[in-house]
PDB file of C-alpha atoms in Angstrom:
ATOM      1  CA  ALA A  22       1.933   4.811   3.119  1.00 93.00           C
ATOM      2  CA  ILE A  23       0.486   1.287   3.287  1.00 92.00           C
ATOM      3  CA  ILE A  24      -1.690   1.957   6.333  1.00 92.00           C
ATOM      4  CA  VAL A  25      -2.740   5.510   5.488  1.00 90.00           C
ATOM      5  CA  TYR A  26      -6.266   4.232   4.728  1.00 87.00           C
ATOM      6  CA  ARG A  27      -6.271   2.000   7.798  1.00 87.00           C
ATOM      7  CA  LEU A  28      -6.012   4.682  10.467  1.00 86.00           C
ATOM      8  CA  PRO A  29      -9.448   5.451  11.992  1.00 86.00           C
ATOM      9  CA  TRP A  30      -8.760   9.167  12.278  1.00 84.00           C
ATOM     10  CA  THR A  31      -8.353   9.358   8.476  1.00 84.00           C
ATOM     11  CA  TRP A  32     -11.772   7.864   7.751  1.00 85.00           C
ATOM     12  CA  ARG A  33     -13.411  11.268   8.016  1.00 86.00           C
ATOM     13  CA  CYS A  34     -11.020  12.731   5.461  1.00 87.00           C
ATOM     14  CA  SER A  35     -11.995  12.780   1.818  1.00 87.00           C
ATOM     15  CA  LYS A  36     -10.769   9.904  -0.337  1.00 85.00           C
ATOM     16  CA  PRO A  37      -8.951  12.201  -2.846  1.00 88.00           C
ATOM     17  CA  LEU A  38      -6.988  13.781   0.016  1.00 90.00           C
ATOM     18  CA  MET A  39      -5.960  10.372   1.343  1.00 90.00           C
ATOM     19  CA  LYS A  40      -4.947   9.267  -2.133  1.00 91.00           C
ATOM     20  CA  PHE A  41      -2.631  12.267  -2.480  1.00 93.00           C
ATOM     21  CA  ILE A  42      -1.138  11.599   0.962  1.00 94.00           C
ATOM     22  CA  HIS A  43      -0.624   7.940   0.049  1.00 94.00           C
ATOM     23  CA  ALA A  44       1.053   8.878  -3.240  1.00 95.00           C
ATOM     24  CA  GLY A  45       3.138  11.609  -1.597  1.00 96.00           C
ATOM     25  CA  LEU A  46       4.550   9.306   1.072  1.00 96.00           C
ATOM     26  CA  ASN A  47       5.442   6.717  -1.554  1.00 96.00           C
ATOM     27  CA  THR A  48       7.122   9.394  -3.680  1.00 96.00           C
ATOM     28  CA  ILE A  49       9.247  10.520  -0.728  1.00 97.00           C
ATOM     29  CA  ALA A  50      10.236   6.911  -0.057  1.00 96.00           C
ATOM     30  CA  MET A  51      11.221   6.446  -3.723  1.00 96.00           C
ATOM     31  CA  ILE A  52      13.387   9.577  -3.660  1.00 97.00           C
ATOM     32  CA  LEU A  53      15.144   8.397  -0.490  1.00 96.00           C
ATOM     33  CA  ALA A  54      15.702   4.956  -2.033  1.00 95.00           C
ATOM     34  CA  ILE A  55      17.338   6.490  -5.113  1.00 95.00           C
ATOM     35  CA  VAL A  56      19.563   8.742  -2.993  1.00 97.00           C
ATOM     36  CA  SER A  57      20.577   5.745  -0.884  1.00 95.00           C
ATOM     37  CA  MET A  58      21.470   3.631  -3.900  1.00 95.00           C
ATOM     38  CA  VAL A  59      23.585   6.413  -5.397  1.00 96.00           C
ATOM     39  CA  ALA A  60      25.410   6.783  -2.071  1.00 96.00           C
ATOM     40  CA  VAL A  61      26.080   3.029  -1.899  1.00 95.00           C
ATOM     41  CA  PHE A  62      27.507   2.836  -5.416  1.00 96.00           C
ATOM     42  CA  ASP A  63      29.654   5.938  -4.827  1.00 97.00           C
ATOM     43  CA  PHE A  64      30.999   4.456  -1.587  1.00 95.00           C
ATOM     44  CA  HIS A  65      31.809   1.125  -3.229  1.00 94.00           C
ATOM     45  CA  ASN A  66      33.524   2.770  -6.157  1.00 96.00           C
ATOM     46  CA  ALA A  67      35.584   5.032  -3.875  1.00 96.00           C
ATOM     47  CA  ARG A  68      36.739   2.037  -1.788  1.00 94.00           C
ATOM     48  CA  ASN A  69      37.160  -0.303  -4.785  1.00 94.00           C
ATOM     49  CA  ILE A  70      34.476  -2.622  -3.421  1.00 92.00           C
ATOM     50  CA  PRO A  71      32.660  -4.749  -6.025  1.00 94.00           C
ATOM     51  CA  ASN A  72      29.054  -3.818  -6.723  1.00 95.00           C
ATOM     52  CA  MET A  73      26.047  -6.134  -6.869  1.00 95.00           C
ATOM     53  CA  TYR A  74      27.707  -9.333  -5.661  1.00 94.00           C
ATOM     54  CA  SER A  75      25.731 -10.127  -2.508  1.00 94.00           C
ATOM     55  CA  LEU A  76      22.208 -11.439  -1.998  1.00 95.00           C
ATOM     56  CA  HIS A  77      21.468  -8.230  -0.097  1.00 96.00           C
ATOM     57  CA  SER A  78      22.270  -6.126  -3.162  1.00 95.00           C
ATOM     58  CA  TRP A  79      20.337  -8.373  -5.551  1.00 97.00           C
ATOM     59  CA  ILE A  80      17.153  -8.321  -3.472  1.00 96.00           C
ATOM     60  CA  GLY A  81      17.551  -4.611  -2.730  1.00 96.00           C
ATOM     61  CA  LEU A  82      17.883  -3.627  -6.397  1.00 96.00           C
ATOM     62  CA  THR A  83      14.930  -5.854  -7.284  1.00 96.00           C
ATOM     63  CA  ALA A  84      12.818  -4.134  -4.622  1.00 96.00           C
ATOM     64  CA  VAL A  85      13.739  -0.672  -5.930  1.00 96.00           C
ATOM     65  CA  ILE A  86      12.927  -1.601  -9.542  1.00 96.00           C
ATOM     66  CA  PHE A  87       9.548  -3.091  -8.686  1.00 97.00           C
ATOM     67  CA  TYR A  88       8.805  -0.224  -6.321  1.00 97.00           C
ATOM     68  CA  SER A  89       9.397   2.301  -9.107  1.00 96.00           C
ATOM     69  CA  LEU A  90       7.031   0.356 -11.372  1.00 97.00           C
ATOM     70  CA  GLN A  91       4.467   0.188  -8.573  1.00 96.00           C
ATOM     71  CA  LEU A  92       4.693   3.932  -8.067  1.00 96.00           C
ATOM     72  CA  PHE A  93       4.392   4.734 -11.770  1.00 96.00           C
ATOM     73  CA  LEU A  94       1.384   2.465 -12.309  1.00 95.00           C
ATOM     74  CA  GLY A  95      -0.219   3.751  -9.124  1.00 95.00           C
ATOM     75  CA  PHE A  96       0.005   7.336 -10.388  1.00 94.00           C
ATOM     76  CA  ALA A  97      -1.211   6.452 -13.883  1.00 94.00           C
ATOM     77  CA  ILE A  98      -4.133   4.228 -12.889  1.00 94.00           C
ATOM     78  CA  PHE A  99      -5.307   5.185  -9.397  1.00 92.00           C
ATOM     79  CA  LEU A 100      -4.339   8.838  -8.932  1.00 91.00           C
ATOM     80  CA  LEU A 101      -4.942  10.376 -12.361  1.00 89.00           C
ATOM     81  CA  PRO A 102      -8.635  10.506 -13.364  1.00 86.00           C
ATOM     82  CA  PHE A 103      -8.242   8.858 -16.763  1.00 90.00           C
ATOM     83  CA  ALA A 104      -8.445   5.125 -16.020  1.00 91.00           C
ATOM     84  CA  PRO A 105     -11.990   3.686 -15.979  1.00 92.00           C
ATOM     85  CA  VAL A 106     -13.347   2.340 -12.712  1.00 91.00           C
ATOM     86  CA  SER A 107     -13.569  -1.175 -14.138  1.00 93.00           C
ATOM     87  CA  LEU A 108      -9.817  -1.150 -14.883  1.00 93.00           C
ATOM     88  CA  ARG A 109      -9.054   0.083 -11.361  1.00 93.00           C
ATOM     89  CA  ALA A 110     -11.210  -2.647  -9.867  1.00 93.00           C
ATOM     90  CA  ALA A 111      -9.452  -5.296 -11.959  1.00 94.00           C
ATOM     91  CA  LEU A 112      -5.941  -4.114 -11.092  1.00 94.00           C
ATOM     92  CA  MET A 113      -6.522  -3.290  -7.428  1.00 93.00           C
ATOM     93  CA  PRO A 114      -5.849  -6.844  -6.103  1.00 93.00           C
ATOM     94  CA  ILE A 115      -2.548  -6.898  -8.020  1.00 95.00           C
ATOM     95  CA  HIS A 116      -1.666  -3.436  -6.738  1.00 95.00           C
ATOM     96  CA  VAL A 117      -2.368  -4.442  -3.141  1.00 93.00           C
ATOM     97  CA  TYR A 118      -0.503  -7.745  -3.360  1.00 95.00           C
ATOM     98  CA  SER A 119       2.550  -6.238  -5.050  1.00 96.00           C
ATOM     99  CA  GLY A 120       2.677  -3.404  -2.508  1.00 96.00           C
ATOM    100  CA  LEU A 121       2.691  -5.795   0.432  1.00 96.00           C
ATOM    101  CA  THR A 122       5.231  -8.041  -1.307  1.00 96.00           C
ATOM    102  CA  ILE A 123       7.573  -5.128  -1.961  1.00 97.00           C
ATOM    103  CA  PHE A 124       7.253  -4.046   1.667  1.00 97.00           C
ATOM    104  CA  ALA A 125       8.155  -7.529   2.911  1.00 97.00           C
ATOM    105  CA  THR A 126      11.076  -7.597   0.449  1.00 97.00           C
ATOM    106  CA  VAL A 127      12.374  -4.311   1.822  1.00 96.00           C
ATOM    107  CA  ILE A 128      12.284  -5.702   5.371  1.00 97.00           C
ATOM    108  CA  ALA A 129      14.225  -8.767   4.199  1.00 97.00           C
ATOM    109  CA  THR A 130      16.751  -6.518   2.416  1.00 96.00           C
ATOM    110  CA  ALA A 131      17.324  -4.492   5.585  1.00 96.00           C
ATOM    111  CA  LEU A 132      17.857  -7.641   7.667  1.00 97.00           C
ATOM    112  CA  LEU A 133      20.365  -9.018   5.165  1.00 96.00           C
ATOM    113  CA  GLY A 134      22.116  -5.665   4.982  1.00 95.00           C
ATOM    114  CA  ILE A 135      22.682  -5.184   8.704  1.00 95.00           C
ATOM    115  CA  THR A 136      23.855  -8.799   9.073  1.00 94.00           C
ATOM    116  CA  GLU A 137      26.307  -8.373   6.204  1.00 93.00           C
ATOM    117  CA  LYS A 138      27.611  -5.133   7.681  1.00 92.00           C
ATOM    118  CA  LEU A 139      28.184  -6.740  11.076  1.00 93.00           C
ATOM    119  CA  ILE A 140      30.069  -9.681   9.613  1.00 93.00           C
ATOM    120  CA  PHE A 141      32.389  -7.420   7.612  1.00 91.00           C
ATOM    121  CA  SER A 142      32.875  -4.680  10.235  1.00 90.00           C
ATOM    122  CA  LEU A 143      33.228  -6.582  13.513  1.00 92.00           C
ATOM    123  CA  LYS A 144      36.680  -8.113  13.528  1.00 89.00           C
ATOM    124  CA  SER A 145      37.951  -7.681  17.074  1.00 88.00           C
ATOM    125  CA  PRO A 146      35.881  -8.845  18.819  1.00 91.00           C
ATOM    126  CA  ALA A 147      34.194 -10.818  16.066  1.00 92.00           C
ATOM    127  CA  TYR A 148      30.459 -10.917  15.429  1.00 92.00           C
ATOM    128  CA  SER A 149      30.362 -14.487  16.763  1.00 91.00           C
ATOM    129  CA  ALA A 150      31.625 -13.233  20.140  1.00 92.00           C
ATOM    130  CA  SER A 151      28.397 -11.224  20.611  1.00 92.00           C
ATOM    131  CA  PRO A 152      29.903  -7.824  21.436  1.00 94.00           C
ATOM    132  CA  PRO A 153      27.525  -4.992  22.446  1.00 94.00           C
ATOM    133  CA  GLU A 154      27.390  -3.719  18.862  1.00 93.00           C
ATOM    134  CA  ALA A 155      26.193  -7.123  17.647  1.00 94.00           C
ATOM    135  CA  ASN A 156      23.511  -7.374  20.329  1.00 95.00           C
ATOM    136  CA  PHE A 157      22.318  -3.855  19.597  1.00 95.00           C
ATOM    137  CA  VAL A 158      21.959  -4.487  15.860  1.00 95.00           C
ATOM    138  CA  ASN A 159      20.346  -7.881  16.450  1.00 96.00           C
ATOM    139  CA  CYS A 160      17.726  -6.149  18.588  1.00 97.00           C
ATOM    140  CA  LEU A 161      17.253  -3.629  15.794  1.00 96.00           C
ATOM    141  CA  GLY A 162      16.624  -6.532  13.415  1.00 97.00           C
ATOM    142  CA  LEU A 163      13.999  -7.988  15.726  1.00 97.00           C
ATOM    143  CA  LEU A 164      12.275  -4.612  15.893  1.00 98.00           C
ATOM    144  CA  LEU A 165      12.216  -4.505  12.091  1.00 97.00           C
ATOM    145  CA  VAL A 166      10.518  -7.914  12.036  1.00 97.00           C
ATOM    146  CA  VAL A 167       7.939  -6.781  14.590  1.00 98.00           C
ATOM    147  CA  PHE A 168       7.340  -3.569  12.666  1.00 97.00           C
ATOM    148  CA  GLY A 169       6.848  -5.451   9.395  1.00 97.00           C
ATOM    149  CA  ALA A 170       4.521  -7.978  10.981  1.00 97.00           C
ATOM    150  CA  LEU A 171       2.429  -5.204  12.556  1.00 96.00           C
ATOM    151  CA  ILE A 172       2.019  -3.346   9.259  1.00 95.00           C
ATOM    152  CA  LEU A 173       1.098  -6.529   7.384  1.00 95.00           C
ATOM    153  CA  TRP A 174      -1.404  -7.439  10.116  1.00 94.00           C
ATOM    154  CA  MET A 175      -3.107  -4.037   9.884  1.00 93.00           C
ATOM    155  CA  ALA A 176      -3.179  -4.236   6.081  1.00 92.00           C
ATOM    156  CA  SER A 177      -4.801  -7.675   6.081  1.00 89.00           C
ATOM    157  CA  ARG A 178      -7.531  -7.221   8.713  1.00 87.00           C
ATOM    158  CA  ASP A 179     -11.018  -6.270   7.566  1.00 84.00           C
ATOM    159  CA  HIS A 180     -11.854  -4.241  10.675  1.00 83.00           C
ATOM    160  CA  TRP A 181      -9.005  -1.824   9.845  1.00 83.00           C
ATOM    161  CA  LYS A 182     -10.531  -1.031   6.450  1.00 84.00           C
ATOM    162  CA  ARG A 183     -12.231   2.239   5.666  1.00 83.00           C
ATOM    163  CA  PRO A 184     -15.955   1.762   6.486  1.00 82.00           C
ATOM    164  CA  PRO A 185     -18.101   1.114   3.382  1.00 73.00           C
ATOM    165  CA  GLU A 186     -20.637   3.724   4.459  1.00 57.00           C
ATOM    166  CA  GLN A 187     -18.013   6.412   3.897  1.00 52.00           C
ATOM    167  CA  ASN A 188     -17.940   5.436   0.225  1.00 51.00           C
ATOM    168  CA  ALA A 189     -21.713   4.992   0.068  1.00 45.00           C
ATOM    169  CA  LYS A 190     -22.151   8.647   0.999  1.00 49.00           C
ATOM    170  CA  LEU A 191     -20.142   9.616  -2.062  1.00 45.00           C
ATOM    171  CA  LEU A 192     -22.417   7.550  -4.327  1.00 41.00           C
ATOM    172  CA  GLN A 193     -25.763   8.823  -2.988  1.00 45.00           C
ATOM    173  CA  PRO A 194     -27.087  11.772  -5.075  1.00 44.00           C
ATOM    174  CA  VAL A 195     -27.699  15.082  -3.349  1.00 43.00           C
ATOM    175  CA  GLY A 196     -31.331  15.178  -2.285  1.00 45.00           C
ATOM    176  CA  GLY A 197     -31.879  11.654  -3.610  1.00 44.00           C
ATOM    177  CA  THR A 198     -33.427   8.724  -1.868  1.00 43.00           C
ATOM    178  CA  PRO A 199     -31.692   5.393  -1.337  1.00 42.00           C
ATOM    179  CA  GLU A 200     -32.653   1.941  -2.535  1.00 40.00           C
ATOM    180  CA  GLY A 201     -34.103   3.229  -5.826  1.00 39.00           C
ATOM    181  CA  THR A 202     -37.175   4.859  -4.151  1.00 37.00           C
ATOM    182  CA  GLU A 203     -37.005   7.920  -6.388  1.00 35.00           C
ATOM    183  CA  ALA A 204     -37.043   5.771  -9.491  1.00 35.00           C
ATOM    184  CA  GLU A 205     -39.962   3.773  -8.141  1.00 35.00           C
ATOM    185  CA  SER A 206     -42.040   6.923  -7.615  1.00 37.00           C
ATOM    186  CA  THR A 207     -42.039   7.525 -11.373  1.00 35.00           C
ATOM    187  CA  MET A 208     -43.614   4.128 -12.029  1.00 37.00           C
ATOM    188  CA  THR A 209     -47.131   5.157 -11.029  1.00 38.00           C
ATOM    189  CA  ASP A 210     -48.819   2.880 -13.579  1.00 42.00           C
ATOM    190  CA  GLY A 211     -46.631  -0.177 -12.945  1.00 43.00           C
ATOM    191  CA  SER A 212     -47.693  -3.287 -11.113  1.00 42.00           C
ATOM    192  CA  ASN A 213     -46.375  -4.430  -7.738  1.00 47.00           C
ATOM    193  CA  ALA A 214     -44.195  -6.989  -9.499  1.00 41.00           C
ATOM    194  CA  ASP A 215     -42.615  -4.269 -11.648  1.00 45.00           C
ATOM    195  CA  LYS A 216     -41.876  -2.206  -8.559  1.00 45.00           C
ATOM    196  CA  SER A 217     -40.330  -5.204  -6.845  1.00 48.00           C
ATOM    197  CA  ASP A 218     -38.095  -5.895  -9.872  1.00 49.00           C
ATOM    198  CA  LEU A 219     -37.065  -2.242  -9.976  1.00 46.00           C
ATOM    199  CA  ARG A 220     -36.192  -2.283  -6.273  1.00 55.00           C
ATOM    200  CA  ILE A 221     -34.056  -5.413  -6.687  1.00 53.00           C
ATOM    201  CA  SER A 222     -32.236  -4.097  -9.732  1.00 54.00           C
ATOM    202  CA  SER A 223     -31.643  -0.690  -8.086  1.00 54.00           C
ATOM    203  CA  GLU A 224     -30.215  -2.388  -5.017  1.00 58.00           C
ATOM    204  CA  ALA A 225     -27.968  -4.596  -7.165  1.00 57.00           C
ATOM    205  CA  ALA A 226     -26.738  -1.576  -9.129  1.00 53.00           C
ATOM    206  CA  ARG A 227     -26.030   0.355  -5.935  1.00 56.00           C
ATOM    207  CA  LYS A 228     -24.026  -2.544  -4.494  1.00 57.00           C
ATOM    208  CA  GLN A 229     -22.101  -2.966  -7.743  1.00 56.00           C
ATOM    209  CA  ASN A 230     -21.236   0.752  -7.851  1.00 51.00           C
ATOM    210  CA  LEU A 231     -20.166   0.652  -4.217  1.00 53.00           C
ATOM    211  CA  LYS A 232     -17.958  -2.389  -4.870  1.00 54.00           C
ATOM    212  CA  LEU A 233     -16.305  -0.770  -7.892  1.00 48.00           C
ATOM    213  CA  ASP A 234     -15.820   2.510  -6.038  1.00 49.00           C
ATOM    214  CA  GLU A 235     -14.158   0.797  -3.096  1.00 53.00           C
ATOM    215  CA  ALA A 236     -11.926  -1.274  -5.328  1.00 49.00           C
ATOM    216  CA  GLY A 237     -11.017   1.599  -7.577  1.00 46.00           C
ATOM    217  CA  GLN A 238     -10.407   4.132  -4.829  1.00 46.00           C
ATOM    218  CA  ARG A 239      -8.716   2.174  -2.037  1.00 46.00           C
ATOM    219  CA  SER A 240      -4.982   1.997  -2.807  1.00 41.00           C
ATOM    220  CA  THR A 241      -2.147   0.702  -0.676  1.00 40.00           C
ATOM    221  CA  MET A 242       0.670   0.872  -3.120  1.00 40.00           C
TER     222      MET A 242
END
């Protein structure tokens, strides 16, 4: 869901379609997280194992809570068409940062969880003896770190972003001319200085609209 806007083959797709895909993937992940937490609590209760005592459980529950808030705010602000563009632009940096932070927290939770499971489950031979099971899960942990680093790298590199010209096409009126030329043609009695001022202000307005559109539309959740 984080890199759905970062894949070059999606750049030709419409932004609303990509937003729905982004939201749908996050919704599926939230459902799976809830099912997993219910299964964990049921297992602990059936085996008389205390709940919420380990660092793994504390960080995991925190990640799920913040992820649910992230999903709710993402739907309300970025998916539904009620929030103004200025509000989306203001909240987008927070949305992006919190999404990446939650993702990194989930990776940390998984690493703590598999380590905890190995320590409790491997008795003979012990985890410290490096049996095949321990080596296998340690390799799995390294793959999780590589996976997390790769996703964060793609999400933080400018050349993986959706090209600005894709958004500019959405802002250009049908049959219109760029750079404020159409507006200038109506100023037949104006001086050259007036036309120059109009061109500058039209260009500034176009850039501002493009910036707000990019900020309000690009979501990583």
